Amino acid sequence: HNGHLPTYRGHFGTFWEVSRGEEWAYVSIHEMTAKVDRGRLLACDRMRIRDAVSFLDLMIFKKRRGGELLARVVAEIGARQALPVTAGTDEEPRGRDGYFGFPSLADVRAFSWPRSLTLGGRSR
């Protein structure tokens, strides 16, 4: 999942993490259940948003790290013949009705990459 669970259940978690001013961006591997993004959390990693040069770089980090995490979880399942023991995600999230849909045109127009980020140690 491309966002922090359970906070950013739904679509395009990275967009919502950045647009809502979060410090960290997450990638999560979770068990699939009938409830959207409510399955048990199997693995996650995070990146400080300000450490990404651009939104694209943040997305690339998440896709690469998500693939690595998924491979690790699959290998662990194969070795143990069981799902990893981790914390659940069935708690109530903080989002809009607990679910984030695709951004509206107004959401996209209001979106901006944080200007306070640095590039190579220099302010942009």
JSON list of C-alpha atoms in Angstrom, two decimals, residues 4-124:
[
{"chain": "A", "resi": 4, "resn": "HIS", "atom": "CA", "xyz": [0.62, 4.90, 6.15]},
{"chain": "A", "resi": 5, "resn": "LEU", "atom": "CA", "xyz": [-1.98, 2.44, 7.39]},
{"chain": "A", "resi": 6, "resn": "PRO", "atom": "CA", "xyz": [-4.53, 2.87, 8.78]},
{"chain": "A", "resi": 7, "resn": "THR", "atom": "CA", "xyz": [-4.27, 6.66, 8.41]},
{"chain": "A", "resi": 8, "resn": "TYR", "atom": "CA", "xyz": [-4.19, 6.76, 4.60]},
{"chain": "A", "resi": 9, "resn": "ARG", "atom": "CA", "xyz": [-6.45, 3.90, 3.55]},
{"chain": "A", "resi": 10, "resn": "GLY", "atom": "CA", "xyz": [-7.63, 4.15, -0.03]},
{"chain": "A", "resi": 11, "resn": "HIS", "atom": "CA", "xyz": [-6.05, 5.66, -3.12]},
{"chain": "A", "resi": 12, "resn": "PHE", "atom": "CA", "xyz": [-2.80, 7.56, -3.72]},
{"chain": "A", "resi": 13, "resn": "GLY", "atom": "CA", "xyz": [-1.49, 7.69, -0.15]},
{"chain": "A", "resi": 14, "resn": "THR", "atom": "CA", "xyz": [1.64, 9.58, -1.20]},
{"chain": "A", "resi": 15, "resn": "PHE", "atom": "CA", "xyz": [-0.40, 12.48, -2.52]},
{"chain": "A", "resi": 16, "resn": "TRP", "atom": "CA", "xyz": [-2.34, 12.71, 0.73]},
{"chain": "A", "resi": 17, "resn": "GLU", "atom": "CA", "xyz": [0.76, 12.37, 2.94]},
{"chain": "A", "resi": 18, "resn": "VAL", "atom": "CA", "xyz": [2.46, 15.27, 1.15]},
{"chain": "A", "resi": 19, "resn": "SER", "atom": "CA", "xyz": [-0.62, 17.47, 0.74]},
{"chain": "A", "resi": 20, "resn": "ARG", "atom": "CA", "xyz": [-1.51, 17.10, 4.42]},
{"chain": "A", "resi": 21, "resn": "GLY", "atom": "CA", "xyz": [1.97, 18.13, 5.55]},
{"chain": "A", "resi": 22, "resn": "GLU", "atom": "CA", "xyz": [3.11, 14.81, 7.01]},
{"chain": "A", "resi": 23, "resn": "GLU", "atom": "CA", "xyz": [6.76, 14.49, 8.02]},
{"chain": "A", "resi": 24, "resn": "TRP", "atom": "CA", "xyz": [7.03, 10.86, 6.87]},
{"chain": "A", "resi": 25, "resn": "ALA", "atom": "CA", "xyz": [5.85, 8.96, 3.79]},
{"chain": "A", "resi": 26, "resn": "TYR", "atom": "CA", "xyz": [5.14, 5.25, 4.20]},
{"chain": "A", "resi": 27, "resn": "VAL", "atom": "CA", "xyz": [4.91, 2.08, 2.15]},
{"chain": "A", "resi": 28, "resn": "SER", "atom": "CA", "xyz": [3.04, -0.84, 3.73]},
{"chain": "A", "resi": 29, "resn": "ILE", "atom": "CA", "xyz": [2.51, -4.52, 3.00]},
{"chain": "A", "resi": 30, "resn": "HIS", "atom": "CA", "xyz": [-0.73, -5.81, 4.50]},
{"chain": "A", "resi": 31, "resn": "GLU", "atom": "CA", "xyz": [-2.95, -8.85, 4.45]},
{"chain": "A", "resi": 32, "resn": "MET", "atom": "CA", "xyz": [-5.86, -8.53, 2.04]},
{"chain": "A", "resi": 33, "resn": "THR", "atom": "CA", "xyz": [-9.31, -8.62, 3.67]},
{"chain": "A", "resi": 34, "resn": "ALA", "atom": "CA", "xyz": [-12.87, -7.79, 2.67]},
{"chain": "A", "resi": 35, "resn": "LYS", "atom": "CA", "xyz": [-12.45, -4.33, 4.25]},
{"chain": "A", "resi": 36, "resn": "VAL", "atom": "CA", "xyz": [-10.33, -1.98, 2.13]},
{"chain": "A", "resi": 37, "resn": "ASP", "atom": "CA", "xyz": [-6.79, -1.57, 3.54]},
{"chain": "A", "resi": 38, "resn": "ARG", "atom": "CA", "xyz": [-7.83, -3.00, 6.92]},
{"chain": "A", "resi": 39, "resn": "GLY", "atom": "CA", "xyz": [-5.83, -6.22, 6.81]},
{"chain": "A", "resi": 40, "resn": "ARG", "atom": "CA", "xyz": [-3.08, -7.00, 9.27]},
{"chain": "A", "resi": 41, "resn": "LEU", "atom": "CA", "xyz": [0.11, -5.00, 8.65]},
{"chain": "A", "resi": 42, "resn": "LEU", "atom": "CA", "xyz": [2.91, -7.38, 7.57]},
{"chain": "A", "resi": 43, "resn": "ALA", "atom": "CA", "xyz": [5.72, -4.88, 6.91]},
{"chain": "A", "resi": 44, "resn": "CYS", "atom": "CA", "xyz": [6.24, -1.17, 6.45]},
{"chain": "A", "resi": 45, "resn": "ASP", "atom": "CA", "xyz": [8.98, 1.35, 5.89]},
{"chain": "A", "resi": 46, "resn": "ARG", "atom": "CA", "xyz": [9.09, 5.11, 5.80]},
{"chain": "A", "resi": 47, "resn": "MET", "atom": "CA", "xyz": [11.06, 7.98, 4.33]},
{"chain": "A", "resi": 48, "resn": "ARG", "atom": "CA", "xyz": [11.25, 11.51, 5.63]},
{"chain": "A", "resi": 49, "resn": "ILE", "atom": "CA", "xyz": [9.48, 13.54, 2.97]},
{"chain": "A", "resi": 50, "resn": "ARG", "atom": "CA", "xyz": [11.98, 16.37, 3.17]},
{"chain": "A", "resi": 51, "resn": "ASP", "atom": "CA", "xyz": [14.77, 13.92, 2.18]},
{"chain": "A", "resi": 52, "resn": "ALA", "atom": "CA", "xyz": [13.18, 13.38, -1.24]},
{"chain": "A", "resi": 53, "resn": "VAL", "atom": "CA", "xyz": [14.28, 15.81, -3.94]},
{"chain": "A", "resi": 54, "resn": "SER", "atom": "CA", "xyz": [10.91, 15.66, -5.68]},
{"chain": "A", "resi": 55, "resn": "PHE", "atom": "CA", "xyz": [7.53, 13.98, -5.57]},
{"chain": "A", "resi": 56, "resn": "LEU", "atom": "CA", "xyz": [8.72, 11.63, -8.32]},
{"chain": "A", "resi": 57, "resn": "ASP", "atom": "CA", "xyz": [11.77, 10.63, -6.24]},
{"chain": "A", "resi": 58, "resn": "LEU", "atom": "CA", "xyz": [9.49, 9.91, -3.30]},
{"chain": "A", "resi": 59, "resn": "MET", "atom": "CA", "xyz": [7.26, 7.72, -5.49]},
{"chain": "A", "resi": 60, "resn": "ILE", "atom": "CA", "xyz": [10.28, 5.85, -6.88]},
{"chain": "A", "resi": 61, "resn": "PHE", "atom": "CA", "xyz": [11.55, 5.20, -3.34]},
{"chain": "A", "resi": 62, "resn": "LYS", "atom": "CA", "xyz": [8.15, 3.83, -2.35]},
{"chain": "A", "resi": 63, "resn": "LYS", "atom": "CA", "xyz": [7.84, 1.56, -5.39]},
{"chain": "A", "resi": 64, "resn": "ARG", "atom": "CA", "xyz": [11.34, 0.14, -4.92]},
{"chain": "A", "resi": 65, "resn": "ARG", "atom": "CA", "xyz": [10.99, -0.26, -1.18]},
{"chain": "A", "resi": 66, "resn": "GLY", "atom": "CA", "xyz": [7.51, -1.75, -1.54]},
{"chain": "A", "resi": 67, "resn": "GLY", "atom": "CA", "xyz": [8.88, -4.40, -3.93]},
{"chain": "A", "resi": 68, "resn": "GLU", "atom": "CA", "xyz": [11.72, -5.19, -1.53]},
{"chain": "A", "resi": 69, "resn": "LEU", "atom": "CA", "xyz": [9.31, -5.46, 1.41]},
{"chain": "A", "resi": 70, "resn": "LEU", "atom": "CA", "xyz": [6.94, -7.69, -0.53]},
{"chain": "A", "resi": 71, "resn": "ALA", "atom": "CA", "xyz": [9.81, -10.02, -1.52]},
{"chain": "A", "resi": 72, "resn": "ARG", "atom": "CA", "xyz": [10.93, -10.17, 2.12]},
{"chain": "A", "resi": 73, "resn": "VAL", "atom": "CA", "xyz": [7.40, -10.97, 3.35]},
{"chain": "A", "resi": 74, "resn": "VAL", "atom": "CA", "xyz": [6.92, -13.69, 0.70]},
{"chain": "A", "resi": 75, "resn": "ALA", "atom": "CA", "xyz": [10.29, -15.24, 1.63]},
{"chain": "A", "resi": 76, "resn": "GLU", "atom": "CA", "xyz": [9.38, -15.16, 5.31]},
{"chain": "A", "resi": 77, "resn": "ILE", "atom": "CA", "xyz": [6.00, -16.77, 4.62]},
{"chain": "A", "resi": 78, "resn": "GLY", "atom": "CA", "xyz": [7.76, -19.50, 2.62]},
{"chain": "A", "resi": 79, "resn": "ALA", "atom": "CA", "xyz": [10.31, -20.13, 5.35]},
{"chain": "A", "resi": 80, "resn": "ARG", "atom": "CA", "xyz": [7.85, -20.11, 8.26]},
{"chain": "A", "resi": 81, "resn": "GLN", "atom": "CA", "xyz": [4.78, -21.39, 6.41]},
{"chain": "A", "resi": 82, "resn": "ALA", "atom": "CA", "xyz": [2.88, -18.62, 8.20]},
{"chain": "A", "resi": 83, "resn": "LEU", "atom": "CA", "xyz": [2.27, -14.88, 7.95]},
{"chain": "A", "resi": 84, "resn": "PRO", "atom": "CA", "xyz": [4.68, -12.65, 9.88]},
{"chain": "A", "resi": 85, "resn": "VAL", "atom": "CA", "xyz": [3.54, -11.71, 13.37]},
{"chain": "A", "resi": 86, "resn": "THR", "atom": "CA", "xyz": [2.89, -7.96, 13.32]},
{"chain": "A", "resi": 87, "resn": "ALA", "atom": "CA", "xyz": [0.55, -5.25, 14.55]},
{"chain": "A", "resi": 88, "resn": "GLY", "atom": "CA", "xyz": [-2.91, -4.99, 12.99]},
{"chain": "A", "resi": 89, "resn": "THR", "atom": "CA", "xyz": [-4.41, -2.12, 11.01]},
{"chain": "A", "resi": 90, "resn": "ASP", "atom": "CA", "xyz": [-8.04, -2.62, 11.94]},
{"chain": "A", "resi": 91, "resn": "GLU", "atom": "CA", "xyz": [-8.05, 0.53, 14.08]},
{"chain": "A", "resi": 92, "resn": "GLU", "atom": "CA", "xyz": [-10.01, 3.58, 12.97]},
{"chain": "A", "resi": 93, "resn": "PRO", "atom": "CA", "xyz": [-7.94, 5.84, 10.71]},
{"chain": "A", "resi": 94, "resn": "ARG", "atom": "CA", "xyz": [-7.74, 9.63, 10.94]},
{"chain": "A", "resi": 95, "resn": "GLY", "atom": "CA", "xyz": [-8.74, 10.33, 7.32]},
{"chain": "A", "resi": 96, "resn": "ARG", "atom": "CA", "xyz": [-11.94, 11.57, 5.71]},
{"chain": "A", "resi": 97, "resn": "ASP", "atom": "CA", "xyz": [-14.46, 9.01, 6.88]},
{"chain": "A", "resi": 98, "resn": "GLY", "atom": "CA", "xyz": [-11.48, 6.68, 7.22]},
{"chain": "A", "resi": 99, "resn": "TYR", "atom": "CA", "xyz": [-10.88, 6.44, 3.47]},
{"chain": "A", "resi": 100, "resn": "PHE", "atom": "CA", "xyz": [-9.07, 8.60, 0.92]},
{"chain": "A", "resi": 101, "resn": "GLY", "atom": "CA", "xyz": [-10.28, 8.51, -2.66]},
{"chain": "A", "resi": 102, "resn": "PHE", "atom": "CA", "xyz": [-8.57, 9.85, -5.74]},
{"chain": "A", "resi": 103, "resn": "PRO", "atom": "CA", "xyz": [-7.76, 13.55, -5.38]},
{"chain": "A", "resi": 104, "resn": "SER", "atom": "CA", "xyz": [-10.32, 15.92, -6.86]},
{"chain": "A", "resi": 105, "resn": "LEU", "atom": "CA", "xyz": [-9.33, 18.59, -9.35]},
{"chain": "A", "resi": 106, "resn": "ALA", "atom": "CA", "xyz": [-9.44, 21.10, -6.48]},
{"chain": "A", "resi": 107, "resn": "ASP", "atom": "CA", "xyz": [-7.11, 18.85, -4.42]},
{"chain": "A", "resi": 108, "resn": "VAL", "atom": "CA", "xyz": [-4.66, 18.66, -7.32]},
{"chain": "A", "resi": 109, "resn": "ARG", "atom": "CA", "xyz": [-4.76, 22.43, -7.89]},
{"chain": "A", "resi": 110, "resn": "ALA", "atom": "CA", "xyz": [-4.05, 23.04, -4.19]},
{"chain": "A", "resi": 111, "resn": "PHE", "atom": "CA", "xyz": [-1.18, 20.51, -4.10]},
{"chain": "A", "resi": 112, "resn": "SER", "atom": "CA", "xyz": [2.40, 21.77, -3.89]},
{"chain": "A", "resi": 113, "resn": "TRP", "atom": "CA", "xyz": [5.71, 20.17, -3.09]},
{"chain": "A", "resi": 114, "resn": "PRO", "atom": "CA", "xyz": [6.99, 21.65, 0.19]},
{"chain": "A", "resi": 115, "resn": "ARG", "atom": "CA", "xyz": [9.16, 24.66, -0.63]},
{"chain": "A", "resi": 116, "resn": "SER", "atom": "CA", "xyz": [11.21, 24.28, 2.54]},
{"chain": "A", "resi": 117, "resn": "LEU", "atom": "CA", "xyz": [12.91, 21.16, 1.20]},
{"chain": "A", "resi": 118, "resn": "THR", "atom": "CA", "xyz": [16.58, 21.29, 0.41]},
{"chain": "A", "resi": 119, "resn": "LEU", "atom": "CA", "xyz": [18.48, 20.07, -2.61]},
{"chain": "A", "resi": 120, "resn": "GLY", "atom": "CA", "xyz": [22.03, 18.93, -1.93]},
{"chain": "A", "resi": 121, "resn": "GLY", "atom": "CA", "xyz": [22.12, 20.88, 1.34]},
{"chain": "A", "resi": 122, "resn": "ARG", "atom": "CA", "xyz": [20.99, 24.14, -0.32]},
{"chain": "A", "resi": 123, "resn": "SER", "atom": "CA", "xyz": [17.56, 25.65, -0.07]},
{"chain": "A", "resi": 124, "resn": "ARG", "atom": "CA", "xyz": [15.62, 25.50, -3.29]}
]
